[in-house]
């Protein structure tokens, strides 16, 4: 059976991570992924969308069986306990994705403190809720809090420099995220084919695992990541387009419908983002070029002078998804969308991916390449 150090480290069957895809709910997707033997991740950033994107918040709390009037901490506590309740029988393993960028520190602390409390309240949860996955910021300041609470710590980076920073912080699993990936992409992009082996060469050792993200969506790409030296892959777009995923049907079908060159990069809330290519996103890319060209040049927006029409456009377009308005919708996804042609059940999909990867890796020996 296909196994890697990632499986041993967190106790999952297969070396695959279902990406946390915030601020959108992954509450049901995470349950399905954990029960399928991969690491399921809950996104948490929807919990602080109550004021500026209430449609995201509403979907988040409803799918997590929390109450719209709950505080952020209480809502997260309910979501975590629900995930535990729905995964414990099958031995599912899960974690949370927490954004730790400087402007979100207050929220990040609420999320991580709640995670610690939930595990202290019920020690058996520790056997299932094992991972804190941080993103979008410097890992170093979070070391003591996360490590002393006994979590396995994963952090996502877009560069070798970022990976070295993770190593300094004592991150257990460094996730190297290539430019192919869905939604937020980095300011200075590098693709997985370069970033993943470069990260493995720079930081992988007995204590530090490396996982690839961005473009991984099937057995071929999983096998390729393992051959490049990774301990596993994180998949976002592939899990988005599944039966159990919490994303709107419009979004899932958008991924399936995407063809050759089916995505583009334009502004997305905090910087460059990869969207499904539609007339609406093409218009957004044009507006980005005109009003926020820094997105394409690696220069962050100045929020005191930015043209607010771009932000309004993004908010309206995400709201449109929740209203099922195809013409107005902006939907994020990775380049992998062009290789995704179905909406499977998560368990069937995971088994298929693993079987294909096993066959490919076995087959390599029979191909007389050497
Ligand atoms: C809709 C969407 C939302 C995402 N939101 C987040 C997020 O909040 N935090 C994060 O670390 N990554 C986020 N990602 C990136 C994923 O975690 C993952 O790294 C990426 O999807 C991998 O590339 P792939 O889409 O080719 O599988 C998001 C991806 C998508 C498609």
Short mmCIF file of C-alpha atoms and ligand atoms in Angstrom, two decimals:
data_model
loop_
_atom_site.label_atom_id
_atom_site.label_comp_id
_atom_site.label_asym_id
_atom_site.label_seq_id
_atom_site.Cartn_x
_atom_site.Cartn_y
_atom_site.Cartn_z
CA UNK A 1 0.00 0.00 0.00
CA UNK A 2 1.17 3.51 -0.85
CA UNK A 3 2.54 5.09 2.32
CA UNK A 4 4.89 7.88 3.25
CA UNK A 5 6.37 9.56 6.30
CA UNK A 6 3.36 11.87 6.31
CA UNK A 7 1.11 8.87 6.98
CA UNK A 8 3.24 7.80 9.93
CA UNK A 9 3.50 11.31 11.35
CA UNK A 10 -0.21 12.02 11.63
CA UNK A 11 -1.75 8.55 11.36
CA UNK A 12 -3.50 8.87 8.00
CA UNK A 13 -3.83 6.03 5.50
CA UNK A 14 -2.82 7.92 2.36
CA UNK A 15 -0.25 10.71 1.81
CA UNK A 16 -2.83 13.29 0.79
CA UNK A 17 -4.06 16.48 2.46
CA UNK A 18 -7.44 17.97 1.61
CA UNK A 19 -6.68 21.69 1.48
CA UNK A 20 -8.38 24.16 3.76
CA UNK A 21 -10.12 26.52 1.34
CA UNK A 22 -11.18 29.62 3.18
CA UNK A 23 -12.99 31.77 3.72
CA UNK A 24 -15.46 29.24 2.32
CA UNK A 25 -16.80 26.39 4.43
CA UNK A 26 -15.04 23.03 4.26
CA UNK A 27 -17.05 21.65 7.17
CA UNK A 28 -18.63 18.72 5.35
CA UNK A 29 -15.73 18.20 2.97
CA UNK A 30 -13.33 17.81 5.88
CA UNK A 31 -15.51 15.12 7.44
CA UNK A 32 -15.65 13.20 4.16
CA UNK A 33 -11.90 13.56 3.56
CA UNK A 34 -10.94 12.47 7.08
CA UNK A 35 -13.22 9.48 6.83
CA UNK A 36 -11.62 8.58 3.49
CA UNK A 37 -8.21 8.20 5.14
CA UNK A 38 -6.55 11.48 4.17
CA UNK A 39 -5.89 14.52 6.34
CA UNK A 40 -9.03 16.69 6.33
CA UNK A 41 -8.63 20.41 6.94
CA UNK A 42 -11.28 22.83 8.15
CA UNK A 43 -10.92 26.40 6.99
CA UNK A 44 -11.54 28.99 9.70
CA UNK A 45 -11.38 32.38 8.00
CA UNK A 46 -15.11 32.32 7.17
CA UNK A 47 -15.66 32.97 10.87
CA UNK A 48 -14.45 36.53 10.51
CA UNK A 49 -16.46 37.28 7.37
CA UNK A 50 -19.61 38.09 9.34
CA UNK A 51 -19.58 41.84 8.69
CA UNK A 52 -18.09 42.15 5.22
CA UNK A 53 -19.30 38.93 3.57
CA UNK A 54 -22.28 37.69 5.61
CA UNK A 55 -23.25 35.13 2.94
CA UNK A 56 -19.95 33.31 3.49
CA UNK A 57 -20.38 33.45 7.27
CA UNK A 58 -23.96 32.16 7.10
CA UNK A 59 -22.96 29.17 4.96
CA UNK A 60 -20.04 28.50 7.29
CA UNK A 61 -22.02 28.39 10.54
CA UNK A 62 -24.95 26.53 9.01
CA UNK A 63 -22.75 23.77 7.60
CA UNK A 64 -20.92 23.52 10.93
CA UNK A 65 -24.12 23.33 13.01
CA UNK A 66 -23.21 26.53 14.85
CA UNK A 67 -25.45 29.52 15.53
CA UNK A 68 -25.13 32.81 13.62
CA UNK A 69 -25.06 34.64 16.97
CA UNK A 70 -22.23 32.55 18.41
CA UNK A 71 -18.94 34.26 19.10
CA UNK A 72 -16.10 33.19 16.82
CA UNK A 73 -14.66 30.94 19.50
CA UNK A 74 -17.98 29.23 20.32
CA UNK A 75 -18.76 28.68 16.64
CA UNK A 76 -15.33 27.13 16.02
CA UNK A 77 -15.70 24.96 19.13
CA UNK A 78 -18.99 23.62 17.79
CA UNK A 79 -17.49 22.94 14.35
CA UNK A 80 -14.52 21.11 15.89
CA UNK A 81 -16.71 18.97 18.14
CA UNK A 82 -19.01 18.18 15.23
CA UNK A 83 -16.06 17.10 13.07
CA UNK A 84 -14.79 14.88 15.88
CA UNK A 85 -18.26 13.37 16.38
CA UNK A 86 -18.57 12.57 12.67
CA UNK A 87 -15.05 11.19 12.13
CA UNK A 88 -14.13 9.38 15.34
CA UNK A 89 -15.79 6.07 14.45
CA UNK A 90 -13.77 5.71 11.25
CA UNK A 91 -10.57 6.91 12.88
CA UNK A 92 -10.49 10.11 10.80
CA UNK A 93 -7.70 12.64 11.30
CA UNK A 94 -8.25 16.35 10.83
CA UNK A 95 -6.85 19.80 11.45
CA UNK A 96 -7.56 23.48 10.97
CA UNK A 97 -6.17 25.98 8.49
CA UNK A 98 -5.43 29.28 10.23
CA UNK A 99 -4.27 32.42 8.44
CA UNK A 100 -1.54 34.13 10.46
CA UNK A 101 -0.86 37.29 8.46
CA UNK A 102 0.04 40.32 10.57
CA UNK A 103 -3.33 42.06 10.24
CA UNK A 104 -5.19 38.92 11.38
CA UNK A 105 -3.21 38.16 14.55
CA UNK A 106 -6.16 38.78 16.83
CA UNK A 107 -8.30 36.26 14.91
CA UNK A 108 -5.47 33.75 14.56
CA UNK A 109 -5.07 33.75 18.35
CA UNK A 110 -8.78 33.10 18.86
CA UNK A 111 -8.64 30.13 16.46
CA UNK A 112 -5.53 28.55 17.96
CA UNK A 113 -6.60 29.17 21.59
CA UNK A 114 -9.96 27.57 20.85
CA UNK A 115 -8.23 24.59 19.24
CA UNK A 116 -6.09 24.12 22.35
CA UNK A 117 -9.11 24.41 24.66
CA UNK A 118 -11.17 21.88 22.72
CA UNK A 119 -8.38 19.30 23.03
CA UNK A 120 -7.91 20.02 26.74
CA UNK A 121 -11.66 19.60 27.38
CA UNK A 122 -11.73 16.13 25.80
CA UNK A 123 -8.38 14.32 25.54
CA UNK A 124 -9.76 11.78 23.04
CA UNK A 125 -10.14 14.60 20.52
CA UNK A 126 -6.33 14.72 20.46
CA UNK A 127 -6.34 11.34 18.71
CA UNK A 128 -8.25 12.84 15.79
CA UNK A 129 -7.77 16.61 15.80
CA UNK A 130 -3.99 16.60 15.37
CA UNK A 131 -2.95 19.36 13.02
CA UNK A 132 -2.64 23.14 12.96
CA UNK A 133 -1.94 24.27 9.40
CA UNK A 134 -0.88 27.91 9.25
CA UNK A 135 -0.76 30.06 6.15
CA UNK A 136 -0.23 33.58 4.81
CA UNK A 137 2.27 34.81 7.36
CA UNK A 138 5.51 34.39 9.27
CA UNK A 139 5.51 31.07 11.18
CA UNK A 140 8.21 32.00 13.70
CA UNK A 141 6.04 33.89 16.24
CA UNK A 142 3.63 30.93 16.46
CA UNK A 143 6.18 28.26 17.38
CA UNK A 144 5.76 28.18 21.16
CA UNK A 145 1.98 28.25 21.20
CA UNK A 146 1.49 25.53 18.59
CA UNK A 147 4.36 23.23 19.54
CA UNK A 148 3.79 23.34 23.29
CA UNK A 149 0.15 22.36 22.76
CA UNK A 150 1.37 19.16 21.06
CA UNK A 151 -0.07 19.71 17.59
CA UNK A 152 1.64 18.56 14.42
CA UNK A 153 2.41 21.86 12.73
CA UNK A 154 2.19 22.43 8.98
CA UNK A 155 2.83 25.74 7.21
CA UNK A 156 2.44 26.67 3.55
CA UNK A 157 5.09 28.64 1.62
CA UNK A 158 5.55 29.86 -1.96
CA UNK A 159 9.39 29.90 -1.94
CA UNK A 160 12.52 28.17 -0.71
CA UNK A 161 13.25 31.23 1.43
CA UNK A 162 9.87 30.78 3.11
CA UNK A 163 10.62 27.09 3.64
CA UNK A 164 13.90 27.95 5.35
CA UNK A 165 12.02 30.31 7.66
CA UNK A 166 9.65 27.41 8.50
CA UNK A 167 12.58 25.18 9.30
CA UNK A 168 13.93 27.80 11.68
CA UNK A 169 10.52 27.93 13.34
CA UNK A 170 10.43 24.15 13.81
CA UNK A 171 7.50 23.49 11.45
CA UNK A 172 6.97 19.73 11.07
CA UNK A 173 5.57 19.69 7.54
CA UNK A 174 6.39 22.41 5.01
CA UNK A 175 3.87 22.69 2.19
CA UNK A 176 5.42 24.13 -0.98
CA UNK A 177 2.66 25.81 -2.91
CA UNK A 178 3.22 26.32 -6.65
CA UNK A 179 1.68 28.93 -8.92
CA UNK A 180 -0.72 26.41 -10.50
CA UNK A 181 -2.77 26.36 -7.30
CA UNK A 182 -6.27 27.70 -6.69
CA UNK A 183 -7.20 31.13 -5.32
CA UNK A 184 -4.43 33.12 -3.59
CA UNK A 185 -1.18 32.79 -5.47
CA UNK A 186 2.08 34.33 -4.39
CA UNK A 187 3.37 37.76 -5.38
CA UNK A 188 6.46 36.27 -7.03
CA UNK A 189 5.25 32.97 -8.41
CA UNK A 190 7.19 29.76 -8.94
CA UNK A 191 5.51 26.61 -10.27
CA UNK A 192 5.43 23.23 -8.53
CA UNK A 193 7.84 21.53 -10.94
CA UNK A 194 10.57 23.90 -9.76
CA UNK A 195 9.43 24.81 -6.26
CA UNK A 196 8.78 21.32 -4.93
CA UNK A 197 12.16 19.68 -5.69
CA UNK A 198 13.97 22.89 -4.73
CA UNK A 199 12.19 22.90 -1.36
CA UNK A 200 12.90 19.20 -0.81
CA UNK A 201 16.58 19.79 -1.54
CA UNK A 202 16.72 22.79 0.79
CA UNK A 203 14.86 21.61 3.89
CA UNK A 204 13.78 17.96 3.89
CA UNK A 205 15.43 15.90 6.63
CA UNK A 206 14.60 13.43 9.41
CA UNK A 207 12.49 15.98 11.26
CA UNK A 208 11.17 18.09 8.40
CA UNK A 209 8.72 16.76 5.83
CA UNK A 210 7.81 18.47 2.57
CA UNK A 211 4.44 18.29 0.81
CA UNK A 212 3.63 19.64 -2.65
CA UNK A 213 0.59 21.81 -3.43
CA UNK A 214 -0.59 23.39 -6.67
CA UNK A 215 -1.57 21.25 -9.68
CA UNK A 216 -1.86 17.89 -7.87
CA UNK A 217 -5.16 16.22 -8.66
CA UNK A 218 -4.75 12.54 -9.58
CA UNK A 219 -2.59 9.43 -9.37
CA UNK A 220 -0.10 10.70 -11.93
CA UNK A 221 0.57 13.95 -10.11
CA UNK A 222 0.67 12.25 -6.71
CA UNK A 223 3.23 9.74 -8.02
CA UNK A 224 5.23 12.60 -9.58
CA UNK A 225 5.34 14.49 -6.27
CA UNK A 226 6.64 11.41 -4.47
CA UNK A 227 9.27 10.91 -7.16
CA UNK A 228 10.31 14.56 -6.73
CA UNK A 229 11.03 13.77 -3.09
CA UNK A 230 7.82 14.97 -1.43
CA UNK A 231 6.20 13.17 1.48
CA UNK A 232 2.73 13.80 0.05
CA UNK A 233 0.49 16.30 -1.70
CA UNK A 234 -2.15 18.80 -0.76
CA UNK A 235 -5.08 19.04 -3.16
CA UNK A 236 -7.56 21.91 -3.21
CA UNK A 237 -9.36 22.15 -6.55
CA UNK A 238 -9.71 18.36 -6.80
CA UNK A 239 -11.52 18.18 -3.42
CA UNK A 240 -13.61 21.26 -4.22
CA UNK A 241 -15.20 19.34 -7.12
CA UNK A 242 -16.64 16.43 -5.14
CA UNK A 243 -20.14 15.45 -4.06
CA UNK A 244 -19.58 16.19 -0.38
CA UNK A 245 -17.74 19.49 -0.85
CA UNK A 246 -19.48 22.50 0.69
CA UNK A 247 -18.95 24.66 -2.42
CA UNK A 248 -21.96 25.76 -4.47
CA UNK A 249 -22.99 23.45 -7.30
CA UNK A 250 -22.27 26.29 -9.74
CA UNK A 251 -18.66 26.40 -8.56
CA UNK A 252 -18.18 22.62 -8.72
CA UNK A 253 -19.65 22.50 -12.22
CA UNK A 254 -17.43 25.43 -13.20
CA UNK A 255 -14.37 23.36 -12.30
CA UNK A 256 -15.63 20.38 -14.29
CA UNK A 257 -16.45 22.57 -17.29
CA UNK A 258 -13.01 24.25 -17.35
CA UNK A 259 -10.97 23.30 -20.39
CA UNK A 260 -7.52 24.05 -21.77
CA UNK A 261 -6.22 27.34 -20.25
CA UNK A 262 -9.32 27.44 -18.07
CA UNK A 263 -8.04 29.78 -15.35
CA UNK A 264 -6.48 33.24 -15.08
CA UNK A 265 -4.83 35.38 -12.43
CA UNK A 266 -6.39 38.67 -11.31
CA UNK A 267 -6.80 40.52 -8.03
CA UNK A 268 -8.42 38.53 -5.21
CA UNK A 269 -9.08 40.22 -1.85
CA UNK A 270 -5.50 40.35 -0.61
CA UNK A 271 -3.40 40.02 -3.76
CA UNK A 272 -3.09 37.85 -6.88
CA UNK A 273 -5.63 35.06 -7.13
CA UNK A 274 -6.38 32.32 -9.62
CA UNK A 275 -9.96 32.28 -10.90
CA UNK A 276 -11.90 30.13 -13.34
CA UNK A 277 -11.82 31.89 -16.70
CA UNK A 278 -15.27 33.39 -17.44
CA UNK A 279 -16.37 36.68 -19.04
CA UNK A 280 -16.71 38.03 -15.49
CA UNK A 281 -13.15 37.08 -14.45
CA UNK A 282 -11.70 38.31 -17.76
CA UNK A 283 -13.32 41.68 -17.01
CA UNK A 284 -11.85 41.56 -13.49
CA UNK A 285 -8.39 40.82 -14.92
CA UNK A 286 -8.71 43.86 -17.22
CA UNK A 287 -9.81 46.04 -14.30
CA UNK A 288 -6.92 44.69 -12.22
CA UNK A 289 -4.45 45.60 -14.93
CA UNK A 290 -5.87 49.10 -15.11
CA UNK A 291 -6.50 49.87 -11.43
CA UNK A 292 -4.15 47.56 -9.50
CA UNK A 293 -1.27 46.62 -11.83
CA UNK A 294 0.91 45.84 -8.81
CA UNK A 295 -0.90 42.48 -8.67
CA UNK A 296 1.03 41.51 -11.81
CA UNK A 297 4.28 43.15 -10.73
CA UNK A 298 4.60 41.85 -7.18
CA UNK A 299 3.61 45.15 -5.55
CA UNK A 300 0.86 45.00 -2.89
CA UNK A 301 -2.05 47.46 -3.01
CA UNK A 302 -1.99 50.58 -0.88
CA UNK A 303 -5.32 50.38 0.93
CA UNK A 304 -5.43 54.13 1.52
CA UNK A 305 -5.53 54.81 -2.22
CA UNK A 306 -6.90 51.64 -3.84
CA UNK A 307 -9.86 51.98 -6.18
CA UNK A 308 -12.66 50.49 -4.08
CA UNK A 309 -14.57 49.40 -7.17
CA UNK A 310 -12.23 46.39 -7.43
CA UNK A 311 -13.07 45.22 -3.93
CA UNK A 312 -16.78 45.86 -4.47
CA UNK A 313 -16.60 43.82 -7.68
CA UNK A 314 -15.01 40.89 -5.83
CA UNK A 315 -17.56 41.00 -3.01
CA UNK A 316 -20.53 41.23 -5.40
CA UNK A 317 -19.15 38.39 -7.48
CA UNK A 318 -18.68 36.04 -4.54
CA UNK A 319 -22.16 36.91 -3.29
CA UNK A 320 -23.43 36.04 -6.77
CA UNK A 321 -22.07 32.50 -6.39
CA UNK A 322 -24.12 32.00 -3.24
CA UNK A 323 -27.17 33.29 -5.14
CA UNK A 324 -26.53 30.88 -8.00
CA UNK A 325 -25.98 33.76 -10.44
CA UNK A 326 -23.65 32.26 -13.04
CA UNK A 327 -23.10 35.43 -15.11
CA UNK A 328 -22.01 37.54 -12.12
CA UNK A 329 -20.01 34.86 -10.29
CA UNK A 330 -16.25 34.80 -9.71
CA UNK A 331 -15.05 31.33 -8.71
CA UNK A 332 -11.52 30.50 -7.63
CA UNK A 333 -9.79 27.31 -8.78
CA UNK A 334 -6.39 26.00 -9.76
CA UNK A 335 -5.01 25.13 -13.18
CA UNK A 336 -5.85 21.54 -12.28
CA UNK A 337 -9.46 22.41 -13.17
CA UNK A 338 -8.69 21.63 -16.79
CA UNK A 339 -7.78 18.07 -15.78
CA UNK A 340 -10.85 17.54 -13.57
CA UNK A 341 -13.88 16.15 -15.38
CA UNK A 342 -16.12 14.65 -12.73
CA UNK A 343 -17.78 15.20 -9.35
CA UNK A 344 -17.01 11.96 -7.49
CA UNK A 345 -17.72 10.93 -3.91
CA UNK A 346 -14.62 11.73 -1.85
CA UNK A 347 -13.94 8.15 -0.76
CA UNK A 348 -14.14 6.75 -4.31
CA UNK A 349 -11.93 9.55 -5.58
CA UNK A 350 -9.24 9.02 -2.94
CA UNK A 351 -9.16 5.26 -3.55
CA UNK A 352 -8.89 5.85 -7.31
CA UNK A 353 -6.06 8.35 -6.95
CA UNK A 354 -4.09 6.08 -4.65
CA UNK A 355 -4.62 3.00 -6.84
CA UNK A 356 -3.47 4.90 -9.94
CA UNK A 357 -0.40 6.26 -8.16
CA UNK A 358 0.50 2.74 -6.96
CA UNK A 359 0.12 1.31 -10.46
CA UNK A 360 2.23 4.07 -11.96
CA UNK A 361 5.01 3.67 -9.41
CA UNK A 362 5.03 -0.11 -9.87
CA UNK A 363 4.87 0.28 -13.64
CA UNK A 364 7.93 2.52 -13.75
CA UNK A 365 10.08 -0.51 -12.97
CA UNK A 366 8.58 -2.44 -15.89
CA UNK A 367 9.05 0.24 -18.50
CA UNK A 368 12.67 -0.64 -19.30
CA UNK A 369 13.76 2.93 -18.79
CA UNK A 370 17.01 1.84 -17.25
C1 LIG B 1 -11.38 28.18 -3.36
C2 LIG B 1 -10.04 28.07 -2.71
C3 LIG B 1 -9.81 28.71 -1.49
C4 LIG B 1 -8.57 28.62 -0.87
N1 LIG B 1 -8.36 29.22 0.35
C5 LIG B 1 -7.21 29.01 1.02
C6 LIG B 1 -7.03 29.49 2.35
O1 LIG B 1 -7.90 30.13 2.93
N2 LIG B 1 -5.86 29.23 2.98
C7 LIG B 1 -4.86 28.52 2.37
O2 LIG B 1 -3.83 28.28 2.99
N3 LIG B 1 -5.00 28.07 1.12
C8 LIG B 1 -6.14 28.29 0.45
N4 LIG B 1 -6.30 27.78 -0.82
C9 LIG B 1 -5.18 27.06 -1.45
C10 LIG B 1 -5.26 25.59 -1.09
O3 LIG B 1 -5.02 25.44 0.28
C11 LIG B 1 -4.24 24.74 -1.86
O4 LIG B 1 -2.93 25.07 -1.48
C12 LIG B 1 -4.39 24.86 -3.35
O5 LIG B 1 -5.74 24.72 -3.71
C13 LIG B 1 -3.57 23.78 -4.01
O6 LIG B 1 -3.63 23.86 -5.39
P1 LIG B 1 -4.70 23.06 -6.28
O7 LIG B 1 -5.93 23.92 -6.25
O8 LIG B 1 -4.06 22.99 -7.59
O9 LIG B 1 -4.92 21.75 -5.63
C14 LIG B 1 -7.53 27.87 -1.47
C15 LIG B 1 -7.78 27.22 -2.70
C16 LIG B 1 -9.00 27.31 -3.31
C17 LIG B 1 -9.24 26.58 -4.61
#
